[in-house]
Short mmCIF file of C-alpha atoms in Angstrom, two decimals:
data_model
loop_
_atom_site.label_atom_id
_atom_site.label_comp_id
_atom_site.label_asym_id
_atom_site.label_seq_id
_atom_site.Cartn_x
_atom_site.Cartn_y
_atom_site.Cartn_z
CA UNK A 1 151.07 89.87 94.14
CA UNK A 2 153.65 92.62 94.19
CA UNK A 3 152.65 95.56 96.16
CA UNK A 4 155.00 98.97 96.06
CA UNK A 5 155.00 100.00 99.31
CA UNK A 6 156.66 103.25 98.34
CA UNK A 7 153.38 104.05 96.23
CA UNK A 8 151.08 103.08 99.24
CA UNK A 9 152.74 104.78 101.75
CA UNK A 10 152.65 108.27 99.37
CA UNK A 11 148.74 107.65 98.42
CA UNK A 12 148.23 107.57 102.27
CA UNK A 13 149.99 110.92 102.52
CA UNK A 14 148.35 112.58 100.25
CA UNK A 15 145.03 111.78 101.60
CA UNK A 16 145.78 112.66 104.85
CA UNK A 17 147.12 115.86 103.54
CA UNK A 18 143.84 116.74 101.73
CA UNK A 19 142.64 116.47 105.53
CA UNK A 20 144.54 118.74 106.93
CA UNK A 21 143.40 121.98 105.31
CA UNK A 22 143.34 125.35 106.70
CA UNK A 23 139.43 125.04 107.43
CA UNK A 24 139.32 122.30 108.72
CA UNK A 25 141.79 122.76 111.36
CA UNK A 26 140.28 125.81 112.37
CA UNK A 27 136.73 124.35 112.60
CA UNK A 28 138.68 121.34 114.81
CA UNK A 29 140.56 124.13 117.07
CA UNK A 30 137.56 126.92 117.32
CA UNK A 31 134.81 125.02 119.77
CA UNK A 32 137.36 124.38 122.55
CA UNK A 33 137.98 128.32 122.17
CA UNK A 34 134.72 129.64 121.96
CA UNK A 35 133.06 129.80 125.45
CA UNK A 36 129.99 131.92 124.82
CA UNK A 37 128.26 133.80 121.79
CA UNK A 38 130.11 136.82 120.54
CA UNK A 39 130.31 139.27 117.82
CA UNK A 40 133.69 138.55 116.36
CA UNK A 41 136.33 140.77 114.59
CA UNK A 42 137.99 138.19 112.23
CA UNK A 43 141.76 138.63 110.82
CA UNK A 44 143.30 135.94 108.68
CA UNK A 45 146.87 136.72 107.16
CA UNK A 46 148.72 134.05 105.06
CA UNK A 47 148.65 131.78 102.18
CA UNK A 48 145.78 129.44 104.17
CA UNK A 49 144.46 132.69 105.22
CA UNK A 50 140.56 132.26 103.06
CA UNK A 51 140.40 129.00 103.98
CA UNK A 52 140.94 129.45 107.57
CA UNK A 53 138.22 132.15 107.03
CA UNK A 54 136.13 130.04 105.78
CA UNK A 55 136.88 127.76 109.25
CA UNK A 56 135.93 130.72 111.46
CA UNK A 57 132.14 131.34 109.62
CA UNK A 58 131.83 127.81 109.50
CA UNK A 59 132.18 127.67 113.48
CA UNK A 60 131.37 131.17 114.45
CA UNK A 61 128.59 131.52 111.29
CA UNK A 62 128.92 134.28 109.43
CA UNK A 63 126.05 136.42 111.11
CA UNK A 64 128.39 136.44 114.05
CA UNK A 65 131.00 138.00 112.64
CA UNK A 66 131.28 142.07 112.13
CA UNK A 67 134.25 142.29 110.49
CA UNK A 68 136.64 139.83 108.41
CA UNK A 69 140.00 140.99 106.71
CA UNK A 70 141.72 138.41 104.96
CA UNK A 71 144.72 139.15 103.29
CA UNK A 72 146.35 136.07 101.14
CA UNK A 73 148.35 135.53 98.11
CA UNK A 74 147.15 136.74 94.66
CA UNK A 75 144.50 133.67 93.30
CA UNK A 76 144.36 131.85 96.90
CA UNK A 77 140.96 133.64 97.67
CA UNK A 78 137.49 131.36 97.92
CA UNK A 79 134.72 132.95 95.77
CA UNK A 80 132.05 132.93 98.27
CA UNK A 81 134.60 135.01 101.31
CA UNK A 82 134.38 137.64 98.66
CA UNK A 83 130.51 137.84 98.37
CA UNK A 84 130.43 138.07 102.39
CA UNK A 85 128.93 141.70 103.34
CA UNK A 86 131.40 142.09 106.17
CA UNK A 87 134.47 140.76 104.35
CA UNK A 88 137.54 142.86 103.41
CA UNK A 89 139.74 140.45 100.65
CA UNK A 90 143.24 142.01 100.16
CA UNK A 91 145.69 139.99 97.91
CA UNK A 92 149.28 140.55 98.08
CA UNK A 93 152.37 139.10 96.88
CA UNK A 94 154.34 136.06 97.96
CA UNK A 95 156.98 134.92 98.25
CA UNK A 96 158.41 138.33 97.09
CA UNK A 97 157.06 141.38 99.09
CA UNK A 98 155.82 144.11 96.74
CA UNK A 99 154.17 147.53 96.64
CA UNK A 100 151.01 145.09 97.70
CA UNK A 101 152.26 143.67 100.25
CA UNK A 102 152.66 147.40 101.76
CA UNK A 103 149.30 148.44 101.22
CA UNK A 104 148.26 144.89 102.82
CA UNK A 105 150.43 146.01 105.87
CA UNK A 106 148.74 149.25 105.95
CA UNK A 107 145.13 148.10 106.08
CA UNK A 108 146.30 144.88 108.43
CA UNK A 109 147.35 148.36 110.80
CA UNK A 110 144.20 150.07 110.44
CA UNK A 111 142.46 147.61 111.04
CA UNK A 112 144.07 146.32 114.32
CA UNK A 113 144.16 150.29 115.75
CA UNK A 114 140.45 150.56 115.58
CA UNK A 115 138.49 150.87 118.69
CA UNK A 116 136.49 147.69 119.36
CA UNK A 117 134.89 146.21 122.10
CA UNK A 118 134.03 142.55 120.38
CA UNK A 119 136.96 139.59 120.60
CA UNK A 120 139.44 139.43 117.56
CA UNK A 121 140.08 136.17 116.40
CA UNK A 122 143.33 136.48 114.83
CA UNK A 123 144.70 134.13 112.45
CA UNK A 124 147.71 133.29 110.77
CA UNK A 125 149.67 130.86 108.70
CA UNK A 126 152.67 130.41 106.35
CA UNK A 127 153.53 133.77 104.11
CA UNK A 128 152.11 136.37 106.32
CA UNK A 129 155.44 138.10 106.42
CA UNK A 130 155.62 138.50 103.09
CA UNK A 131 152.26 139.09 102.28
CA UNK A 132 152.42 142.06 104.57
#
């Protein structure tokens, strides 16, 4: 029986790919972080940015968290993050900055200069610098 070890070794790949998503790494990396319950201030920036999101209220549950600003690329943004009460969805452009990605980088200021007493949970992956 002929077996193509190139096509074996890609399937593999890809499934372990499909593992490593931006929610599930953050669920994996949160509980050794979290010592105690908190209100949390949640800030994703980047392409993963909703699905790390989604990570954080998965560990931290949503009722724990005051504030959530996500700001991804244009179409990368989960349907439910956008129902959240708390949640602030800004979608910008990648991989070219645009007027967007300005008004991302404005609210990303605002919200990081307001007075809080809660822990920020800050998070960020790929295309944040263009996004804002």
């Amino acid at each position: 029986m002929y077996i193509n070890r190139r096509q074996v070794l890609l399937q593999i790949m890809a499934k372990s790919l499909e593992k490593l998503t931006g929610e599930s790494l953050v669920e994996s990396a949160l509980p050794e972080l979290l010592s105690d319950n908190h209100t949390w201030r949640v800030i994703a920036v980047g392409k993963a940015a909703a699905s790390m999101a989604c990570g954080a209220i998965n560990c931290l549950g949503s009722e724990n968290i005051d504030q959530l600003l996500v700001i991804t690329k244009s179409g990368h943004v989960t349907p439910w993050l956008s129902r959240l009460d708390q949640a602030e969805i800004v979608e910008s452009a990648h991989p070219i900055p645009d007027e967007r990605s300005l008004l991302a980088g404005k609210k990303l200021l605002e919200c990081i200069q307001q007075q809080f007493t809660n822990p920020v949970l800050f998070l960020i992956s790929g295309g944040a610098s263009s996004l804002v």
